[in-house]
Amino acid sequence: MVAAREVGVGLVSVGWMGRVHARAYGAVRVHYPDLAVSPRLVAAADVSEDARTYARDALGFERTTSDWREVIDDPAVDVVSICTPNFLHHAVALAAASAGKPFWIEKPMGRGAAESAEIARAAAEAGLVTAVGFNYRHAPAVARIRELVRSGALGRITNVRVALLADYSADPRGALTWRFRSELAGSGVLGDLLSHGADLAQYTVGRIAETTAITERFIRERPLPGSASAGHFERGSDTAPTGAVENEDYAALLVRFESGAVGVLDSSRVAVGPHAEYTLEVYGTLGSVRWDFQRLNELQIADTRDGYRTVMAESAFGDFSRFQPGQGTSMGFDDLKTIEAQLFLRSVLEGRQLAPSASDAWAAAEIVAAAERSAEARSWERIHEVSGETTIDA
Amino acid sequence: MVAAREVGVGLVSVGWMGRVHARAYGAVRVHYPDLAVSPRLVAAADVSEDARTYARDALGFERTTSDWREVIDDPAVDVVSICTPNFLHHAVALAAASAGKPFWIEKPMGRGAAESAEIARAAAEAGLVTAVGFNYRHAPAVARIRELVRSGALGRITNVRVALLADYSADPRGALTWRFRSELAGSGVLGDLLSHGADLAQYTVGRIAETTAITERFIRERPLPGSASAGHFERGSDTAPTGAVENEDYAALLVRFESGAVGVLDSSRVAVGPHAEYTLEVYGTLGSVRWDFQRLNELQIADTRDGYRTVMAESAFGDFSRFQPGQGTSMGFDDLKTIEAQLFLRSVLEGRQLAPSASDAWAAAEIVAAAERSAEARSWERIHEVSGETTIDA
Amino acid sequence: MVAAREVGVGLVSVGWMGRVHARAYGAVRVHYPDLAVSPRLVAAADVSEDARTYARDALGFERTTSDWREVIDDPAVDVVSICTPNFLHHAVALAAASAGKPFWIEKPMGRGAAESAEIARAAAEAGLVTAVGFNYRHAPAVARIRELVRSGALGRITNVRVALLADYSADPRGALTWRFRSELAGSGVLGDLLSHGADLAQYTVGRIAETTAITERFIRERPLPGSASAGHFERGSDTAPTGAVENEDYAALLVRFESGAVGVLDSSRVAVGPHAEYTLEVYGTLGSVRWDFQRLNELQIADTRDGYRTVMAESAFGDFSRFQPGQGTSMGFDDLKTIEAQLFLRSVLEGRQLAPSASDAWAAAEIVAAAERSAEARSWERIHEVSGETTIDA
Amino acid sequence: MVAAREVGVGLVSVGWMGRVHARAYGAVRVHYPDLAVSPRLVAAADVSEDARTYARDALGFERTTSDWREVIDDPAVDVVSICTPNFLHHAVALAAASAGKPFWIEKPMGRGAAESAEIARAAAEAGLVTAVGFNYRHAPAVARIRELVRSGALGRITNVRVALLADYSADPRGALTWRFRSELAGSGVLGDLLSHGADLAQYTVGRIAETTAITERFIRERPLPGSASAGHFERGSDTAPTGAVENEDYAALLVRFESGAVGVLDSSRVAVGPHAEYTLEVYGTLGSVRWDFQRLNELQIADTRDGYRTVMAESAFGDFSRFQPGQGTSMGFDDLKTIEAQLFLRSVLEGRQLAPSASDAWAAAEIVAAAERSAEARSWERIHEVSGETTIDA
Ligand SMILES: NC(=O)C1=CN([C@@H]2O[C@H](COP(=O)(O)OP(=O)(O)OC[C@H]3O[C@@H](n4cnc5c(N)ncnc54)[C@H](O)[C@@H]3O)[C@@H](O)[C@H]2O)C=CC1
Ligand SMILES: NC(=O)C1=CN([C@@H]2O[C@H](COP(=O)(O)OP(=O)(O)OC[C@H]3O[C@@H](n4cnc5c(N)ncnc54)[C@H](O)[C@@H]3O)[C@@H](O)[C@H]2O)C=CC1
Ligand SMILES: NC(=O)C1=CN([C@@H]2O[C@H](COP(=O)(O)OP(=O)(O)OC[C@H]3O[C@@H](n4cnc5c(N)ncnc54)[C@H](O)[C@@H]3O)[C@@H](O)[C@H]2O)C=CC1
Ligand SMILES: NC(=O)C1=CN([C@@H]2O[C@H](COP(=O)(O)OP(=O)(O)OC[C@H]3O[C@@H](n4cnc5c(N)ncnc54)[C@H](O)[C@@H]3O)[C@@H](O)[C@H]2O)C=CC1
């Protein structure tokens, strides 16, 4: 029997993502027994008492606190998951870096390129591996797309089409939460969804060099929330006072990759119809592929001129066979986070960056920043280079 | 804080299903914190050393053994998961029953109606709740179908269409494992897949009264396996001696429900094209619904004459919101087993039968048995009644 | 220039099908210039004055009449299209046969097997080629299926799945027209839809040997129609007196082909959801195919174990390139009738049976008859042999 | 009986489109008997003898010629169909205008905005109605989209997504025909496909005000054709000398509508996978719709936040019920041309512009021109206004 290496985990914020992170740590062992890691859920922080109770009773954290700094400082905590609302990412990440603790941080990493750069640099200076919540990368079908692209099976890549159409803000009575305020959230759909799409495009096809973009706010006023901590799904009353939405509901980008490939990305958080339709399409001179997050386990492959084959995820698709024995049996979203947790822990244990990194997140933030500059200036903008270790072409 | 009730778990066989059961126990707590149960993985049995190592190191069982009786007899074991090949179900289940331990058993429960009856009766006589691996029931979309049917939203149910098309035995070079031998497996696709379909039909629409059926063996010889323990995916060599397939590759049934509704069920384990296409369609005078296991999170609903709406699983769909926060984010197959584990543990803790029961499995076995009689006699056959507690109409 | 051979056309009944026949004759020339036929629309009969006006003014018939016998007797009429309601098929067809005029008759040819047999025999005795409205055969995708089956590309055929789900009678307020009365229509959905499905199965896979079936009337009373000539879409008033539906809304058949292949066919005219969902699925040891009339131009082909490719109709698909230059541009339903008209005219001109024949229609009627006997007797029934020229295996 | 008004038709070029035009004239009468028009196929011109033979023998033109001017000058010709390759559109159209004959011209109308403007102005000055081959407009589903948009059923329109992905030039061995040479074809995919998309967007949502675009040539050299008249599908030999492709294979546009709505259009003629996938998606604050030309008869409608309903074309969809009696029975591509022919003839007979007009084509050409300027200058470009009668907002 191989002795499993124990890793002490600290979690900051026990909301949707915090819970998924905690479960993912727990699932690494059963899906990746060869990694022989045994994550120990040491400490969790949240300002909400319910969240803390859940962390202790349901997730099994040894201790909880309302002060996230205690998690960072806890000597039994070896690594930190940062799952706060966006406005706290920066502070928590810098604290983790200065404590020398590798962190797995949710996206968008910073409220903008500047914060993202600071976080990535802090991690690099501290010599830390990192992980970022670019979970769509881990879909086995995306791994397969990357392989088809990089192996040349699709020929020379000519163009991509990426769309991220969501309805989470489609209801105009949805309250004006932190997500709609630039001070707290940074950009709107650009950071929240399009950054995922930009990362997917770069991860599969390669680096984006420049962009021209438009952004729009379609719903410009929303009812003020009843409380500061109002979540995603709180609805304002019809008589509630309203406030201004400060960031974009929609963005569309034309892009040119360094390779010469071109493409289109567009994203909306107020679409009525699609729910979480995140699609990636890559076209090459020999074939094309299409994937939709809503049909996680399916990939459309045209590797001849005879049309698309619907291929169900199978052993040739990334880590699929870590999860299911054969085609037709579905993985779920949470499994993507297990893959991410594993990449993070493996990066920590092996001392090399395997998970999507802070620099990858910064790179995505630079695409967002260039899109913002472009939407303002009505011009093509080059994407600024980032430093540190990226995994896009790893 | 509610003190969680500890339940000692014993697992017999650590193959595909055994591992899924073990993970499912672990996941109940985080998805159903209100149940306040804390399953403790006490003991696991398997004849394979690799499986035992995995049980201990990856799944975290406290002890392992090659003799399943030790699991049953272990005083710290309160409940038992029976995940052996079919031919051991009966012996293990009777042992569990006589030890007074509630069990969660994989399907097909027995190698035929007789064995199934014995198991169900043994559990009933011991006053035990049970659970059976009719996992497709737990898909939130199936829960929604049941609700639409039972609430009358689809009007009077006129007919159903159920198909279970798989390719797991499509390769004629696939070895002649236990699944193809009647002594070890009982029936072929009837028990393995069609029993799921029969249960789905009964669970959503109600009891089936009679059937007429055909069965066929399409691949009549297969290479003998290299070893007795050969698994599903072992391929025979081209020069290997072959033996006779003893049970059916295909079955099709016409059925009449007690309500007067009618329907068609068909199933193949040698289809080339579909992988695990298990579809349930229910038609009523006011609407119809369609579901495919391969698109676990989608439901086609026609509740007017305007055509089908593709509805992504959402909070109105069974336990969906225990797993995901909103439409478009996918649950996976393993989550269905978490729901099943929860129903089993809740049945145990609350002392009432909530999970699909041994009598439900027996009822499905009687449909299989009637289909076999019918295929033989070329006649309509009534489905024999079962005793004990069923949950079909619960 | 090739001199086109003129053929004088007589049309009996100018309803939906009558109009499609007339247009189809007109379209043969442009799609099949090599046939060098020039159909001349000579005479049309209908009891409705509107229909006659339309025949003359819009369709361009030289003369019209309310008495169909005048069409048959018209010396300029060489061939006859029989598009009456079912109850007149027999009389008109026998008259055409005795006048020595080849006819193209709509399905179901007779009100039952006996009438169908008489018609087929009359044509055979008169030495006439015939055509029957089995239009789904002519879909290029169906031609492709047949080719894949007959060439062995799908291996040995194991089983078929055919469904014909329509909603044309789904509204319970739909009036009790001739279609619901056995004296006028013969059987219900069996003759109307399932006969198409039976023909498709036989045309692609081969002759069906025996069947066991169920039939059901789901809507047993309907409002009496306002007038005798009430059409398909007339709705009864809520206070109208009602009468009994005399034929089946639903049928399901298990079948065994002469080749040993087996299968399932089911059909409903009262489904709520599908409109004209006529699907044909053929499974073999090397692959499978799936087609849906509602997506006329698409074929799902699995010729490996890698899943289905969606292949848009193309030049390898029957007569597709007679109609469209490339994949993605759609043929419509009416084009199938043009192909049928061409087969009929070619049969006439070349003196050999190419179109689906009266004997084919009789063969389908025998399947219907066997299904009716089986539903009554609850037994397997052999399909009676037919005489005359069939094209199923041509 | 209404006496039908005879209209003498002249056709210039009897290729794919020429044949479709001719058939469409013939079909107007049967589908639109109320228009009481009787097109008479008078004269057709083509340089190919085969084409002329076909025109006479199969299509039934009274006379044919190799000189298109004879068609224009023919006194029995009242209206002219212009179906030549692009480089002749201008000359033929100006000749028709100066002869005072209304014309129906294929797209792209001119080789660029300048030619298009001249043609539109010539028609306007001659007081002629016109028609342009923007056939996708006529799909009943598109008519339905327009209605849903214009009635406010989708709320305020926020954004559109239009894609036109074709594979007609995907084979790099495809010969360097006139389509790839700017002198003969004008632009590449911009004029050929994107102009259709631009028109669809304007026709459903309203006028586009400005754009920023990229264009790309992915296949830069092609084998020289064997003959000057080489068609679409000719393949060059591997040793043939090659020449430069002069116009773009791909274009992508960001657009802003006058209404404030925004959108993305992209198009490729070298995609491998889609064949003629022309999709239109319109998103509004209350719902969204999606249509794909390859599934001509289907429309995805989300008019609530519950997801998309697949609605088969029905009587509420434009002119559907002129062609088919009910949902599920397919119209084909050629039917769209019949609708177009009817709009043209109705425009002529009623003296008012109902068909897509020369000014509409010019408007689309201005979008193409702005896209070309933008791709060159890397800037946003305003779309120039056009004069004359457009039907976009009619
Ligand atoms: N990778 C992905 O696909 C997704 C990423 N996210 C990202 O994850 C992050 C968290 O989002 P959700 O989990 O959806 O939010 P949530 O609203 O579900 O949870 C946020 C949690 O943070 C807690 N919190 C607030 N202030 C705090 C403080 N000062 N200290 C400690 N805890 C505090 C709240 O009490 C709450 O429990 C965001 O950055 C978001 O963009 C969210 C959803 C999906
Ligand atoms: N509910 C569902 O959807 C599914 C149910 N099943 C059912 O689960 C059962 C197990 O199937 P799988 O897990 O797929 O099989 P598997 O072949 O993956 O695992 C069977 C395990 O049993 C062990 N075993 C064999 N003899 C044993 C003995 N004497 N004592 C203890 N262990 C022994 C083997 O070493 C192996 O680890 C079957 O009854 C099958 O029908 C299987 C797959 C899906
Ligand atoms: N092949 C196919 O897919 C289809 C076949 N059919 C078949 O075509 C036949 C006709 O059906 P539809 O055209 O839908 O019916 P319809 O109701 O549209 O037309 C029937 C026509 O027959 C006329 N008619 C009634 N009595 C007559 C008489 N004594 N003499 C002359 N004309 C008379 C009516 O006035 C009416 O114009 C039926 O047998 C039907 O089953 C119908 C639809 C599709
Ligand atoms: N609306 C639509 O969806 C479509 C529009 N088109 C447009 O239709 C036009 C024609 O395209 P196709 O029919 O596909 O081309 P095609 O290559 O099939 O036919 C062109 C015809 O023009 C004839 N021609 C060439 N030079 C001539 C001359 N000097 N005088 C008379 N005839 C001459 C050729 O012999 C040939 O028969 C193009 O402008 C094209 O862009 C084409 C296809 C689809």
PDB file of C-alpha atoms and ligand atoms in Angstrom, chain B residues 12-19 45-48 51 66 68 83-89 106-108 133-136 178-179 192 196 231-232 333 337, ligand 2:
ATOM      1  CA  VAL B  12     -19.662  -6.918  -1.226  1.00  0.00           C
ATOM      2  CA  SER B  13     -17.677  -6.620  -4.464  1.00  0.00           C
ATOM      3  CA  VAL B  14     -15.632  -3.626  -5.417  1.00  0.00           C
ATOM      4  CA  GLY B  15     -16.125  -3.554  -9.188  1.00  0.00           C
ATOM      5  CA  TRP B  16     -17.740  -0.756 -11.145  1.00  0.00           C
ATOM      6  CA  MET B  17     -20.921  -0.723  -9.131  1.00  0.00           C
ATOM      7  CA  GLY B  18     -19.190  -1.375  -5.827  1.00  0.00           C
ATOM      8  CA  ARG B  19     -17.072   1.704  -6.262  1.00  0.00           C
ATOM      9  CA  ALA B  45     -15.093  -7.903   0.258  1.00  0.00           C
ATOM     10  CA  ASP B  46     -13.735  -8.862  -3.124  1.00  0.00           C
ATOM     11  CA  VAL B  47     -11.867 -11.834  -4.488  1.00  0.00           C
ATOM     12  CA  SER B  48      -9.557  -9.526  -6.380  1.00  0.00           C
ATOM     13  CA  ALA B  51     -10.112  -4.346  -5.748  1.00  0.00           C
ATOM     14  CA  SER B  66     -11.827 -11.906   0.199  1.00  0.00           C
ATOM     15  CA  TRP B  68     -17.978 -11.787   1.647  1.00  0.00           C
ATOM     16  CA  CYS B  83     -22.528  -5.452  -6.017  1.00  0.00           C
ATOM     17  CA  THR B  84     -21.360  -8.879  -7.028  1.00  0.00           C
ATOM     18  CA  PRO B  85     -21.896 -10.495 -10.365  1.00  0.00           C
ATOM     19  CA  ASN B  86     -25.489 -11.674 -10.622  1.00  0.00           C
ATOM     20  CA  PHE B  87     -24.854 -15.274  -9.601  1.00  0.00           C
ATOM     21  CA  LEU B  88     -23.890 -14.237  -6.061  1.00  0.00           C
ATOM     22  CA  HIS B  89     -26.759 -11.832  -5.414  1.00  0.00           C
ATOM     23  CA  GLU B 106     -27.745  -4.364  -7.729  1.00  0.00           C
ATOM     24  CA  LYS B 107     -30.037  -5.414 -10.523  1.00  0.00           C
ATOM     25  CA  PRO B 108     -31.041  -7.840 -11.789  1.00  0.00           C
ATOM     26  CA  GLY B 133     -30.139  -0.399  -8.267  1.00  0.00           C
ATOM     27  CA  PHE B 134     -32.917   0.981 -10.437  1.00  0.00           C
ATOM     28  CA  ASN B 135     -30.895   4.151 -10.755  1.00  0.00           C
ATOM     29  CA  TYR B 136     -32.575   5.569 -13.861  1.00  0.00           C
ATOM     30  CA  TRP B 178     -20.531 -14.902 -17.165  1.00  0.00           C
ATOM     31  CA  ARG B 179     -23.049 -12.486 -18.647  1.00  0.00           C
ATOM     32  CA  ASP B 192     -29.741  -6.620 -17.642  1.00  0.00           C
ATOM     33  CA  HIS B 196     -34.628  -1.216 -15.968  1.00  0.00           C
ATOM     34  CA  GLY B 231     -14.608  -8.504 -17.461  1.00  0.00           C
ATOM     35  CA  HIS B 232     -16.913  -6.810 -19.826  1.00  0.00           C
ATOM     36  CA  PHE B 333     -24.676   9.352 -13.681  1.00  0.00           C
ATOM     37  CA  LYS B 337     -26.508   6.661  -7.231  1.00  0.00           C
TER      38      LYS B 337
HETATM   39  N1  LIG E   2     -27.519  -0.247 -11.853  1.00  0.00           N
HETATM   40  C1  LIG E   2     -26.820  -0.249 -12.946  1.00  0.00           C
HETATM   41  O1  LIG E   2     -27.041   0.586 -13.831  1.00  0.00           O
HETATM   42  C2  LIG E   2     -25.743  -1.239 -13.109  1.00  0.00           C
HETATM   43  C3  LIG E   2     -25.797  -2.429 -12.424  1.00  0.00           C
HETATM   44  N2  LIG E   2     -24.820  -3.367 -12.564  1.00  0.00           N
HETATM   45  C4  LIG E   2     -24.933  -4.610 -11.820  1.00  0.00           C
HETATM   46  O2  LIG E   2     -23.971  -4.577 -10.786  1.00  0.00           O
HETATM   47  C5  LIG E   2     -23.468  -5.896 -10.574  1.00  0.00           C
HETATM   48  C6  LIG E   2     -21.969  -5.829 -10.664  1.00  0.00           C
HETATM   49  O3  LIG E   2     -21.607  -5.405 -11.961  1.00  0.00           O
HETATM   50  P1  LIG E   2     -20.261  -4.604 -12.244  1.00  0.00           P
HETATM   51  O4  LIG E   2     -19.912  -3.779 -11.068  1.00  0.00           O
HETATM   52  O5  LIG E   2     -20.424  -3.973 -13.574  1.00  0.00           O
HETATM   53  O6  LIG E   2     -19.246  -5.805 -12.372  1.00  0.00           O
HETATM   54  P2  LIG E   2     -17.666  -5.767 -12.303  1.00  0.00           P
HETATM   55  O7  LIG E   2     -17.217  -6.899 -13.131  1.00  0.00           O
HETATM   56  O8  LIG E   2     -17.115  -4.407 -12.564  1.00  0.00           O
HETATM   57  O9  LIG E   2     -17.367  -6.092 -10.779  1.00  0.00           O
HETATM   58  C7  LIG E   2     -17.683  -7.305 -10.189  1.00  0.00           C
HETATM   59  C8  LIG E   2     -16.768  -7.472  -8.995  1.00  0.00           C
HETATM   60  O10 LIG E   2     -17.176  -8.629  -8.276  1.00  0.00           O
HETATM   61  C9  LIG E   2     -16.013  -9.249  -7.798  1.00  0.00           C
HETATM   62  N3  LIG E   2     -16.290 -10.632  -7.423  1.00  0.00           N
HETATM   63  C10 LIG E   2     -16.374 -11.700  -8.238  1.00  0.00           C
HETATM   64  N4  LIG E   2     -16.604 -12.798  -7.473  1.00  0.00           N
HETATM   65  C11 LIG E   2     -16.652 -12.395  -6.198  1.00  0.00           C
HETATM   66  C12 LIG E   2     -16.848 -13.070  -4.969  1.00  0.00           C
HETATM   67  N5  LIG E   2     -16.999 -14.374  -4.915  1.00  0.00           N
HETATM   68  N6  LIG E   2     -16.829 -12.362  -3.816  1.00  0.00           N
HETATM   69  C13 LIG E   2     -16.640 -11.018  -3.865  1.00  0.00           C
HETATM   70  N7  LIG E   2     -16.443 -10.344  -5.010  1.00  0.00           N
HETATM   71  C14 LIG E   2     -16.468 -11.027  -6.163  1.00  0.00           C
HETATM   72  C15 LIG E   2     -15.039  -9.115  -8.932  1.00  0.00           C
HETATM   73  O11 LIG E   2     -13.692  -9.303  -8.489  1.00  0.00           O
HETATM   74  C16 LIG E   2     -15.309  -7.671  -9.334  1.00  0.00           C
HETATM   75  O12 LIG E   2     -14.499  -6.763  -8.622  1.00  0.00           O
HETATM   76  C17 LIG E   2     -24.140  -6.787 -11.591  1.00  0.00           C
HETATM   77  O13 LIG E   2     -25.207  -7.429 -10.992  1.00  0.00           O
HETATM   78  C18 LIG E   2     -24.615  -5.822 -12.635  1.00  0.00           C
HETATM   79  O14 LIG E   2     -25.747  -6.304 -13.311  1.00  0.00           O
HETATM   80  C19 LIG E   2     -23.717  -3.118 -13.343  1.00  0.00           C
HETATM   81  C20 LIG E   2     -23.603  -1.946 -14.040  1.00  0.00           C
HETATM   82  C21 LIG E   2     -24.629  -0.928 -14.030  1.00  0.00           C
END
